[in-house]
Coordinates of C-alpha atoms and ligand atoms in Angstrom, one line a residue:
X1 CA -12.2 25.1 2.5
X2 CA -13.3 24.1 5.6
X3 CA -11.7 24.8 9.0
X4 CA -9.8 22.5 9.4
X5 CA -9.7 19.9 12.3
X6 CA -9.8 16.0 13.3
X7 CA -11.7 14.0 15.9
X8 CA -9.9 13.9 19.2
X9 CA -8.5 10.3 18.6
X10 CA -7.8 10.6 15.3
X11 CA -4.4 7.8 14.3
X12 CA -1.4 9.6 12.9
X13 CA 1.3 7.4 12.1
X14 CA 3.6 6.7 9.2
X15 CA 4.1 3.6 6.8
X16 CA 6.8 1.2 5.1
X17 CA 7.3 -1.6 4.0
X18 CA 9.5 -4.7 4.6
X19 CA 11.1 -5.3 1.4
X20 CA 11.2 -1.6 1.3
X21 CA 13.2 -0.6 4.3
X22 CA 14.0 -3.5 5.9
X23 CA 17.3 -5.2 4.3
X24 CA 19.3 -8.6 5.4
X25 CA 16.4 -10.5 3.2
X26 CA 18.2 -13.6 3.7
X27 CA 18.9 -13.4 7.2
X28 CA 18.6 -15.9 10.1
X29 CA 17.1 -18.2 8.1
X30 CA 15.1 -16.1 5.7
X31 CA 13.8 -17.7 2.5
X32 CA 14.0 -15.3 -0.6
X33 CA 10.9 -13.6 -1.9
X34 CA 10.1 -12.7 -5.3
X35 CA 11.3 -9.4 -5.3
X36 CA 15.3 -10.7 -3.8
X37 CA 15.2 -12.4 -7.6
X38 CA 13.3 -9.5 -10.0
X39 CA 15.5 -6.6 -7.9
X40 CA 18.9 -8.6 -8.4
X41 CA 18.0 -9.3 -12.2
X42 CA 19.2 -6.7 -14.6
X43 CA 17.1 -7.9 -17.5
X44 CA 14.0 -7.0 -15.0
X45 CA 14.3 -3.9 -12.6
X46 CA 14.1 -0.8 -14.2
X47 CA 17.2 0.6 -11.5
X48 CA 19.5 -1.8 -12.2
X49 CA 21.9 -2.6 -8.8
X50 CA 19.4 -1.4 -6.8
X51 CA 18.2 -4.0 -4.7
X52 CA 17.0 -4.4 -1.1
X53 CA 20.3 -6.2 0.4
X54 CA 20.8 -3.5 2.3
X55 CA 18.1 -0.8 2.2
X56 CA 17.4 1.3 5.1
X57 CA 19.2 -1.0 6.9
X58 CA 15.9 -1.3 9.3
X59 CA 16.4 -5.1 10.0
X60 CA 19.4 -4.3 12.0
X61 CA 17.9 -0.5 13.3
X62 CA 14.7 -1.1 14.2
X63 CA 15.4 0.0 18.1
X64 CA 16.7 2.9 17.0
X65 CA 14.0 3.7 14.2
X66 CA 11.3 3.3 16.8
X67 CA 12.8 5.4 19.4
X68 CA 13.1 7.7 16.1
X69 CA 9.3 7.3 15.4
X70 CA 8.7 8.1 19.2
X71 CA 10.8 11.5 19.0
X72 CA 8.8 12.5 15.8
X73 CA 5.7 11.9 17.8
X74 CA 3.7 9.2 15.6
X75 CA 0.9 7.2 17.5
X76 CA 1.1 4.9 14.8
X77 CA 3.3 2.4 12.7
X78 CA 2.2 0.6 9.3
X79 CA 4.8 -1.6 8.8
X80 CA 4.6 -5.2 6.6
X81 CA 5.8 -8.6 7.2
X82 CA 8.1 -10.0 5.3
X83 CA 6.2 -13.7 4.5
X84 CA 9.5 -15.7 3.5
X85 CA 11.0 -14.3 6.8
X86 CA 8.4 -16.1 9.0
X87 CA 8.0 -19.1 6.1
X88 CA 10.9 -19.4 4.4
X89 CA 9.1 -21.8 1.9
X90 CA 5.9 -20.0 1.8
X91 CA 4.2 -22.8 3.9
X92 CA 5.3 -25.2 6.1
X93 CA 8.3 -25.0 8.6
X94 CA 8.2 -21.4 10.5
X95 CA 11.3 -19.8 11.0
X96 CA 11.4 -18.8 14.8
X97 CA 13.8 -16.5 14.4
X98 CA 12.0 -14.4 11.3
X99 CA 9.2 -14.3 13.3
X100 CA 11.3 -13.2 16.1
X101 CA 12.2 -10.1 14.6
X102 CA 8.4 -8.9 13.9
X103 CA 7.5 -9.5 17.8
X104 CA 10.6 -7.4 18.5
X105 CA 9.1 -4.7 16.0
X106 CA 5.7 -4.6 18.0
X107 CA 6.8 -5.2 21.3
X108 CA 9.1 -2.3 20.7
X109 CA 6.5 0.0 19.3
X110 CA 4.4 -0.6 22.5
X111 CA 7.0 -0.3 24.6
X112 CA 7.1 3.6 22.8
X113 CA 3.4 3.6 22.6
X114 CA 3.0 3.7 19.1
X115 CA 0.2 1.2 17.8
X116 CA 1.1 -1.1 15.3
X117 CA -0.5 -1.6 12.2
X118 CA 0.6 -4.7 10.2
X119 CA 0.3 -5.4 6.7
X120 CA 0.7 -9.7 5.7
X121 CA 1.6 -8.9 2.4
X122 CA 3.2 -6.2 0.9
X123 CA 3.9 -7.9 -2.4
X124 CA 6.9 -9.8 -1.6
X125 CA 5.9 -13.2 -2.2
X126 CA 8.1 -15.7 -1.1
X127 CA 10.1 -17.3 -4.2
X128 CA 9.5 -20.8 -2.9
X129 CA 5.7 -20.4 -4.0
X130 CA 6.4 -18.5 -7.0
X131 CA 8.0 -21.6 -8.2
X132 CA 4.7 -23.3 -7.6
X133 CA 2.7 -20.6 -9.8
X134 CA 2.5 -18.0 -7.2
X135 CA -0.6 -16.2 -7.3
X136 CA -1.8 -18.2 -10.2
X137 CA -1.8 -21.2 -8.7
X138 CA -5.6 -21.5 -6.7
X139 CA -4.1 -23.1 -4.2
X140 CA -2.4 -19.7 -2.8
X141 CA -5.3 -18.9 -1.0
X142 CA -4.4 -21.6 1.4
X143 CA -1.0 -20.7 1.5
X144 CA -1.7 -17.4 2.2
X145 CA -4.5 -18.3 4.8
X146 CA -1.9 -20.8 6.5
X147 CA 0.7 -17.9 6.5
X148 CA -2.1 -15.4 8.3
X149 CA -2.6 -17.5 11.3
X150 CA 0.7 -18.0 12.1
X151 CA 0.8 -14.2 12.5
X152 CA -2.6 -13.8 14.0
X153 CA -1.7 -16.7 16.5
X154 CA 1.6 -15.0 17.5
X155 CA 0.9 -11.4 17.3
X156 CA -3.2 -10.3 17.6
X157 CA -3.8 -8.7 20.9
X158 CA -0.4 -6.5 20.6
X159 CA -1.2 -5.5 17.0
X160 CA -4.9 -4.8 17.3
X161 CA -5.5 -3.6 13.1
X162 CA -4.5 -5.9 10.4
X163 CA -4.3 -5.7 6.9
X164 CA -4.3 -9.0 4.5
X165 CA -3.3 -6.9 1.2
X166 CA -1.5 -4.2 0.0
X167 CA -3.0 -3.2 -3.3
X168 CA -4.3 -6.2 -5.4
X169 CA -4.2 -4.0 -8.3
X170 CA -0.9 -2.6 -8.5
X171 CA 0.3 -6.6 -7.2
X172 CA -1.9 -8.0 -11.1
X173 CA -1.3 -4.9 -13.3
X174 CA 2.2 -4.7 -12.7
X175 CA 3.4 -8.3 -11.4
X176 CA 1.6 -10.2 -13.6
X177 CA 0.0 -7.8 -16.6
X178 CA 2.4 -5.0 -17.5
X179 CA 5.3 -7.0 -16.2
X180 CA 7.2 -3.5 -14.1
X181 CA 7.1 -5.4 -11.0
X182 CA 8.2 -8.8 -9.2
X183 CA 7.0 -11.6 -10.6
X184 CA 7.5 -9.7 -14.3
X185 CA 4.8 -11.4 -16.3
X186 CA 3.5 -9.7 -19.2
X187 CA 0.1 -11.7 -19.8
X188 CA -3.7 -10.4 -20.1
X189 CA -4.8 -13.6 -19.5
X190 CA -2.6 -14.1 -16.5
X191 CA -3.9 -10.7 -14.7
X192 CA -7.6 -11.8 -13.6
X193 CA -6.5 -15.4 -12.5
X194 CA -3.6 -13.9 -10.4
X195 CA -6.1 -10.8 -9.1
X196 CA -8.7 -13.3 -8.2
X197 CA -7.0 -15.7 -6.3
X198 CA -5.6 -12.4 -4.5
X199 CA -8.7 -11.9 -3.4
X200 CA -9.9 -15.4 -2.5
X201 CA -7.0 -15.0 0.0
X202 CA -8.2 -11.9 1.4
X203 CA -11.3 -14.1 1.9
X204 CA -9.7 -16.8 3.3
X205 CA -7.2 -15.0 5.9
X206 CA -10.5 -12.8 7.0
X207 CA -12.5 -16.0 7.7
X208 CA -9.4 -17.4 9.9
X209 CA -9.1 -14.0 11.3
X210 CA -12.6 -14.7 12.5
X211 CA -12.2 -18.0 13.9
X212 CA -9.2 -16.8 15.6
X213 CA -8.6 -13.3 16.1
X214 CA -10.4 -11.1 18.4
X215 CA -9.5 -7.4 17.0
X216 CA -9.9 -5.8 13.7
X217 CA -9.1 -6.9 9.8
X218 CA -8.9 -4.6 6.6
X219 CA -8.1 -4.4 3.0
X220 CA -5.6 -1.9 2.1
X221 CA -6.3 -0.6 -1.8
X222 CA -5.1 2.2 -4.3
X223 CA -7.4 4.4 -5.4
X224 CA -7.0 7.2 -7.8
X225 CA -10.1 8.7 -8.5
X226 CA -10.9 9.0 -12.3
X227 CA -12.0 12.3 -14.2
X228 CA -13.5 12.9 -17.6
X229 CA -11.2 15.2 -19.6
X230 CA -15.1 16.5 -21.3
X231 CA -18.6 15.6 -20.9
X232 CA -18.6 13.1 -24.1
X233 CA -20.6 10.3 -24.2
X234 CA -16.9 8.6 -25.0
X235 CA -15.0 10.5 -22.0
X236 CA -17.2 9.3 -20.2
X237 CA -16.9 5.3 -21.2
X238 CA -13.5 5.4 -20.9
X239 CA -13.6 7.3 -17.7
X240 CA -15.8 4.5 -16.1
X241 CA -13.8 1.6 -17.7
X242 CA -10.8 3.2 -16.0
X243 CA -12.4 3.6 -13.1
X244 CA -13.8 -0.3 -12.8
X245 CA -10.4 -1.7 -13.8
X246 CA -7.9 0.2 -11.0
X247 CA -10.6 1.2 -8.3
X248 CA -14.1 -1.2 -8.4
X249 CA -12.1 -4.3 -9.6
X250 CA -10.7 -4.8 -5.7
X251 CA -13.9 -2.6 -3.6
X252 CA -16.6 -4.2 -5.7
X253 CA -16.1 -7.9 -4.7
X254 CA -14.6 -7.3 -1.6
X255 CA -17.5 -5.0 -0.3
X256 CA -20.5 -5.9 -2.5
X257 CA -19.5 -9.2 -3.7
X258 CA -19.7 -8.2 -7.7
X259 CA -16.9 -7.5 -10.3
X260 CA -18.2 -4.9 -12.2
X261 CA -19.0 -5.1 -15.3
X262 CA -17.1 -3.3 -17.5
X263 CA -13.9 -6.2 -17.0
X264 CA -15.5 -8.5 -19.2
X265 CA -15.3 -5.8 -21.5
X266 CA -11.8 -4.7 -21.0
X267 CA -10.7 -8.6 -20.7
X268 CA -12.8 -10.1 -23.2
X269 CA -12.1 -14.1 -23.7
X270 CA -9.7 -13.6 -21.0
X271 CA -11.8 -13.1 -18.4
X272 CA -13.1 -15.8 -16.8
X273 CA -16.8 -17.1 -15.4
X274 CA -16.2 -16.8 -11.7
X275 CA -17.7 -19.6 -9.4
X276 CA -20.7 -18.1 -7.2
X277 CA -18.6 -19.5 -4.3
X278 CA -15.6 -17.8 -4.7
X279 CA -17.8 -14.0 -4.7
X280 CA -19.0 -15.2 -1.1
X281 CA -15.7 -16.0 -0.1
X282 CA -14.0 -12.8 -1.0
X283 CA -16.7 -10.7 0.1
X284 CA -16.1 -10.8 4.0
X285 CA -17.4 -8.4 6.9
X286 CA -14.4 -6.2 7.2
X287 CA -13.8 -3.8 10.1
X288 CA -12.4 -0.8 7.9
X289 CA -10.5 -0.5 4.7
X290 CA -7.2 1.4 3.7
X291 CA -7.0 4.0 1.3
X292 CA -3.8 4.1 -0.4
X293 CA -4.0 7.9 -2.1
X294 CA -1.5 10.0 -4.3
X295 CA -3.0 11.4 -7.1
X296 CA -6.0 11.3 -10.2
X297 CA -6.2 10.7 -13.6
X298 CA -7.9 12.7 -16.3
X299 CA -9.0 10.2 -18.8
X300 CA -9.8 10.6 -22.4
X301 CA -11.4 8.1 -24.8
X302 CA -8.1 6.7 -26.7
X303 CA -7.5 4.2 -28.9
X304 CA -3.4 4.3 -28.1
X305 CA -3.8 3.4 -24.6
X306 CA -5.2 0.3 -22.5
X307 CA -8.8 0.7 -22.4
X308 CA -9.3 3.2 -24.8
X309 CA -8.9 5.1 -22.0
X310 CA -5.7 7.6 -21.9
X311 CA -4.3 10.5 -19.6
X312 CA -4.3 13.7 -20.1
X313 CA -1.8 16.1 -18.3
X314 CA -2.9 19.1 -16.1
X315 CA -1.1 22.5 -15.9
X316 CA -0.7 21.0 -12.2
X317 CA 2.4 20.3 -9.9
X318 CA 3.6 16.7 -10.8
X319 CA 5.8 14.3 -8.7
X320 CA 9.1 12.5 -8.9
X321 CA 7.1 9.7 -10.0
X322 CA 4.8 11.7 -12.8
X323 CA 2.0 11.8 -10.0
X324 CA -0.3 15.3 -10.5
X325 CA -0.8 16.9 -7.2
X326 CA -4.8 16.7 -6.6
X327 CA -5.5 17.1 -2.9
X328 CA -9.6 17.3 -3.7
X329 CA -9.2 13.8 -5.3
X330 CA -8.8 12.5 -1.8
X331 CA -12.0 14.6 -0.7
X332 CA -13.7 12.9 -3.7
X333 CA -12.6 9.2 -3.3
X334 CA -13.6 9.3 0.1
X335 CA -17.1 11.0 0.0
X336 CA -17.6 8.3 -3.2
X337 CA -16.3 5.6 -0.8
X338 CA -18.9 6.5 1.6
X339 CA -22.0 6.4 -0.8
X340 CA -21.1 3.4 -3.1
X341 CA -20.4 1.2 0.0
X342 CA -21.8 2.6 3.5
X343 CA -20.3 3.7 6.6
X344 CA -17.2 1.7 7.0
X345 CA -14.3 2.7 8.9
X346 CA -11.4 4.1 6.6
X347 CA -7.6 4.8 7.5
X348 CA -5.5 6.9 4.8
X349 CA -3.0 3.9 5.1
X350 CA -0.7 5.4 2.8
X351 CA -0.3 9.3 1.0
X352 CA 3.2 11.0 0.1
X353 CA 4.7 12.1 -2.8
X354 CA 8.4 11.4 -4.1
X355 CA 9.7 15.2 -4.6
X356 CA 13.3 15.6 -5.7
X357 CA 14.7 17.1 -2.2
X358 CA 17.4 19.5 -2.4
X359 CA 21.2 18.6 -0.8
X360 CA 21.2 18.6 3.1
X361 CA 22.2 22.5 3.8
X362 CA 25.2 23.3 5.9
X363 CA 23.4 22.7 9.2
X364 CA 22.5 19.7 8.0
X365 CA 19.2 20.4 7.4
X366 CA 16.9 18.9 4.9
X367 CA 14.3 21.2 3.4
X368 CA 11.3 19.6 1.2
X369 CA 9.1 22.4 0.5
X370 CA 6.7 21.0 -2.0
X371 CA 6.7 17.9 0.4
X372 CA 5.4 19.9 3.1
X373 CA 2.7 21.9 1.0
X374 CA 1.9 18.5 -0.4
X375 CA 1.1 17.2 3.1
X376 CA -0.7 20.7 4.0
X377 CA -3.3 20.0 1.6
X378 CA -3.8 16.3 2.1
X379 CA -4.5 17.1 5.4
X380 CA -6.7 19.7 4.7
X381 CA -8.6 16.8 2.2
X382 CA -9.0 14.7 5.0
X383 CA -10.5 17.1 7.1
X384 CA -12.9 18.0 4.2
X385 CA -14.1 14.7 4.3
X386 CA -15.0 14.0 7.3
X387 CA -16.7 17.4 8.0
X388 CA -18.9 15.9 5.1
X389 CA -20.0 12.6 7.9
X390 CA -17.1 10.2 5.8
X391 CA -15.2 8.2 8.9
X392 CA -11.7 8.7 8.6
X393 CA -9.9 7.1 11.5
X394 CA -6.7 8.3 10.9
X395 CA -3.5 9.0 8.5
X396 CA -0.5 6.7 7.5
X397 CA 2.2 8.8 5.9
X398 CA 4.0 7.6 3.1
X399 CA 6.9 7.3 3.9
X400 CA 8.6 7.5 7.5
X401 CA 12.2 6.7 5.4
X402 CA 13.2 8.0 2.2
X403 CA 13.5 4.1 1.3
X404 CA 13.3 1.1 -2.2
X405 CA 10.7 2.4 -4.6
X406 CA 10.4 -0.6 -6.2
X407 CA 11.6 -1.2 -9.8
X408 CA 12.7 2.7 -9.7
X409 CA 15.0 2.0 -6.7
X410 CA 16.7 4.9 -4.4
X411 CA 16.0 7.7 -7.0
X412 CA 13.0 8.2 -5.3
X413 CA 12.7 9.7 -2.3
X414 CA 9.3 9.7 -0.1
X415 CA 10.7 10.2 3.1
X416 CA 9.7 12.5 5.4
X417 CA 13.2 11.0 6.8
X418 CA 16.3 11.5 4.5
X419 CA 18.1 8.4 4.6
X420 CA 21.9 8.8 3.4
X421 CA 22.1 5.3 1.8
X422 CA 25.7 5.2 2.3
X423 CA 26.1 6.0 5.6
X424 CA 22.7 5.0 6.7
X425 CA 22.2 8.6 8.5
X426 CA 18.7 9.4 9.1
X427 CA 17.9 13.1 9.0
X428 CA 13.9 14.4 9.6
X429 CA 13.1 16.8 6.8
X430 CA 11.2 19.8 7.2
X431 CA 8.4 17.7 6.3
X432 CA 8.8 15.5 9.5
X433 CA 8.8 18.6 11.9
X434 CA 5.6 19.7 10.3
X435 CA 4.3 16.5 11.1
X436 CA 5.2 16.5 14.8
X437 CA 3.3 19.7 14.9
X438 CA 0.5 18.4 13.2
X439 CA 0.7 15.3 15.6
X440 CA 0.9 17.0 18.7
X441 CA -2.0 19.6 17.8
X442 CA -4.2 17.1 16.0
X443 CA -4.2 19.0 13.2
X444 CA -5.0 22.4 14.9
X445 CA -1.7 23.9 13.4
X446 CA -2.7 23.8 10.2
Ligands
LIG1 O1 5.0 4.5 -5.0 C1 5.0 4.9 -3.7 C2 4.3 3.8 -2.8 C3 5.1 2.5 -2.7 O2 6.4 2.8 -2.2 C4 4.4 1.6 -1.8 O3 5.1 0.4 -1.4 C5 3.0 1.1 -2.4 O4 2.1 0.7 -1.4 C6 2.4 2.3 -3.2 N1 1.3 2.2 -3.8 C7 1.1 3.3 -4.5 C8 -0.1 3.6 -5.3 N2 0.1 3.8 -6.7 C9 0.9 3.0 -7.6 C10 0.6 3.1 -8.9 C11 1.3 2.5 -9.9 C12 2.4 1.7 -9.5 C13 2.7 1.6 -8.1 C14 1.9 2.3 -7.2 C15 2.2 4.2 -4.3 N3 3.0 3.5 -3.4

């Protein structure tokens, strides 16, 4: 491994998200999103009584969590926007005071000189257009569009980087196919309609961001780079049909305006003939993309799993979340990045790990060990890759608070903040003061 070391301005800053974190979803006029209904409904979220009502209580801490952010020393903030906030329906009637709250946010973080970063959708849909067939209804990409310049036409200039989507995939394979997320559907032929018109609304917000923004515009995707458990001819099928349905499905048309070709495959009838149009559309000139990066697969040909393609475990370090602890699989993905689709600018908009953190200690300390080597060699992964010419702009840990992992609720903790949820305490873990140090020496602690 490499020395290792970052360009001067290199963006190190943390992420959430609003459902996430935030709390009050109902507040000052706040129209519900999808995930107020699937987290209050037993029969749906895999941590039953968890919801976000309360959270990390952010909605009514944000001065205090940026001041926080300040103290730990990030030059950055990804946070997302809560669409039923500013649009209670969806479309329509903007609620002043929801969208009060996010120039609040940013003109907070500027006052602290932290950049903002600001994610439109971070899968919380607002219910309103759910009841309207959400993402499977075409006209979303409208709505979504509509939605996009009401933010761009109240906030570009103090947030400079924007981000339409927060990981199409994980939005269709687990919202609309496998049914472990908000909205819960469990339907193949559901899953490409719902991803597609996801990504006609990328198109469509980047094409109003053009007529009417004047900074920058990305796509924020997961990636977990995909490994062939042997050299078989049927390793390596499966390998590349895993590989096409979680990572090309979303960087394919988006940068090279092509699905690949192995979905008609895995979808069969159920994958539809996709209008010439639409390909133009989602393909738009974008001024970096996010990497979202926690882990890789090991794929086998087999039968018992979608895709004939199934997992096999390592004799690795695994997460909270069954995640195996790869740090050259963010080396990889980002040198493949790179070759398959040029030059572009890339941010590591989100990489953590949910560890099980001991008890605080008597000094009220909270000491995450294998958080800490986890972040060591992530960092040194980045720094791999761009001593190999990849341009990585900077890092967006996941998480700044311990905070709502979804359907698995509090259990899991990716802070680099411990949050005590009943007292709403924050406390930086070992793995935050590593981070200031890595902050404040660009790396050169390491
Ligand atoms: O699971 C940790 C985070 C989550 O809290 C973020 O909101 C979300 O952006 C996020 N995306 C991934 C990527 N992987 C993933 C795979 C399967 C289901 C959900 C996420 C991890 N995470």
């Amino acid at each position: 491994m490499t020395r290792v070391s970052f360009p001067a301005d290199f963006l190190w800053g943390a992420a959430t998200a609003a459902y996430q974190i935030e709390g009050s979803p109902l507040a000052d006029g706040a129209g519900p999103s999808i995930w107020q209904r699937f987290s209050h409904d037993p029969r749906l979220m895999a941590a039953k009584g968890d919801t976000g009502d309360v959270a990390c209580d952010h909605y009514n801490r944000m001065e205090s969590d940026v001041a926080l952010m300040k103290a730990l020393g990030l030059k950055a903030y990804r946070f997302s926007v809560a669409w039923g906030r500013v649009l209670p329906q969806g479309t329509g009637r903007v609620n002043a005071a929801g969208l009060a709250f996010y120039e609040r946010l940013v003109d907070t973080l500027i006052a602290h000189d932290i950049e903002p970063l600001c994610t439109l959708f971070h899968w919380d849909m607002p219910a309103a257009l759910d009841d309207r067939g959400g993402w499977l209804n075409p006209d979303s990409a409208e709505w979504f569009a509509d939605y996009a310049r009401v933010m761009f036409q109240a906030l570009d200039g103090r947030v400079k980087k924007w981000v339409t989507l927060n990981e199409p995939w994980v939005v269709t394979d687990g919202g609309y196919l496998h049914g472990a997320l908000a909205p819960g559907h469990r339907n193949m032929f559901e899953a490409p309609i719902a991803s597609h018109n996801l990504m006609r609304a990328h198109g469509r917000a980047v094409q109003v961001y053009r007529e009417v923004g004047a900074h920058q515009i990305g796509l924020v995707v997961n990636i977990e780079p995909k490994y062939p458990a042997t050299d078989s001819a049927a390793d390596a099928a499966a390998t590349a049909r895993a590989d096409a349905y979680m990572n090309r499905q979303y960087l394919d048309p988006a940068m090279l305006g092509t699905y690949p070709d192995e979905l008609r495959e895995i979808f069969g009838e159920a994958w539809p003939e996709w209008p010439t149009d639409d390909m133009a559309l989602i393909r738009q000139r974008l001024d970096f993309v996010g990497i979202n990066y926690y882990t890789r697969n090991v794929v086998t040909a087999d039968a018992s799993w979608p895709l004939n393609a199934g997992p096999v475990r390592q004799d690795a370090t695994y997460t909270e979340t069954g995640w195996e602890v790869y740090p050259q699989g963010l080396t990889d993905l980002l040198v493949w990045f790179k070759d398959r689709y040029g030059d572009l600018p890339l941010y590591i908009t989100e990489n953590g790990a949910a560890f099980y953190d001991p008890p605080q200690a008597e000094d009220g300390a909270v000491h995450d060990p294998l958080r800490v080597s986890y972040l060591k060699k992530h960092f040194a992964a980045v720094s791999d890759a761009i001593a190999q010419g990849v341009d990585v702009r900077g890092y967006m840990l996941w998480s700044l608070f311990d905070n709502l992992e979804w359907s698995l609720g509090y259990s899991k903790r990716f802070g680099m903040v411990h949050v005590n949820f009943a007292t709403q305490e924050r406390t930086p873990k070992d793995s935050a003061k590593l981070y200031s140090q890595v902050i404040a020496t660009n790396g050169a602690v390491l």
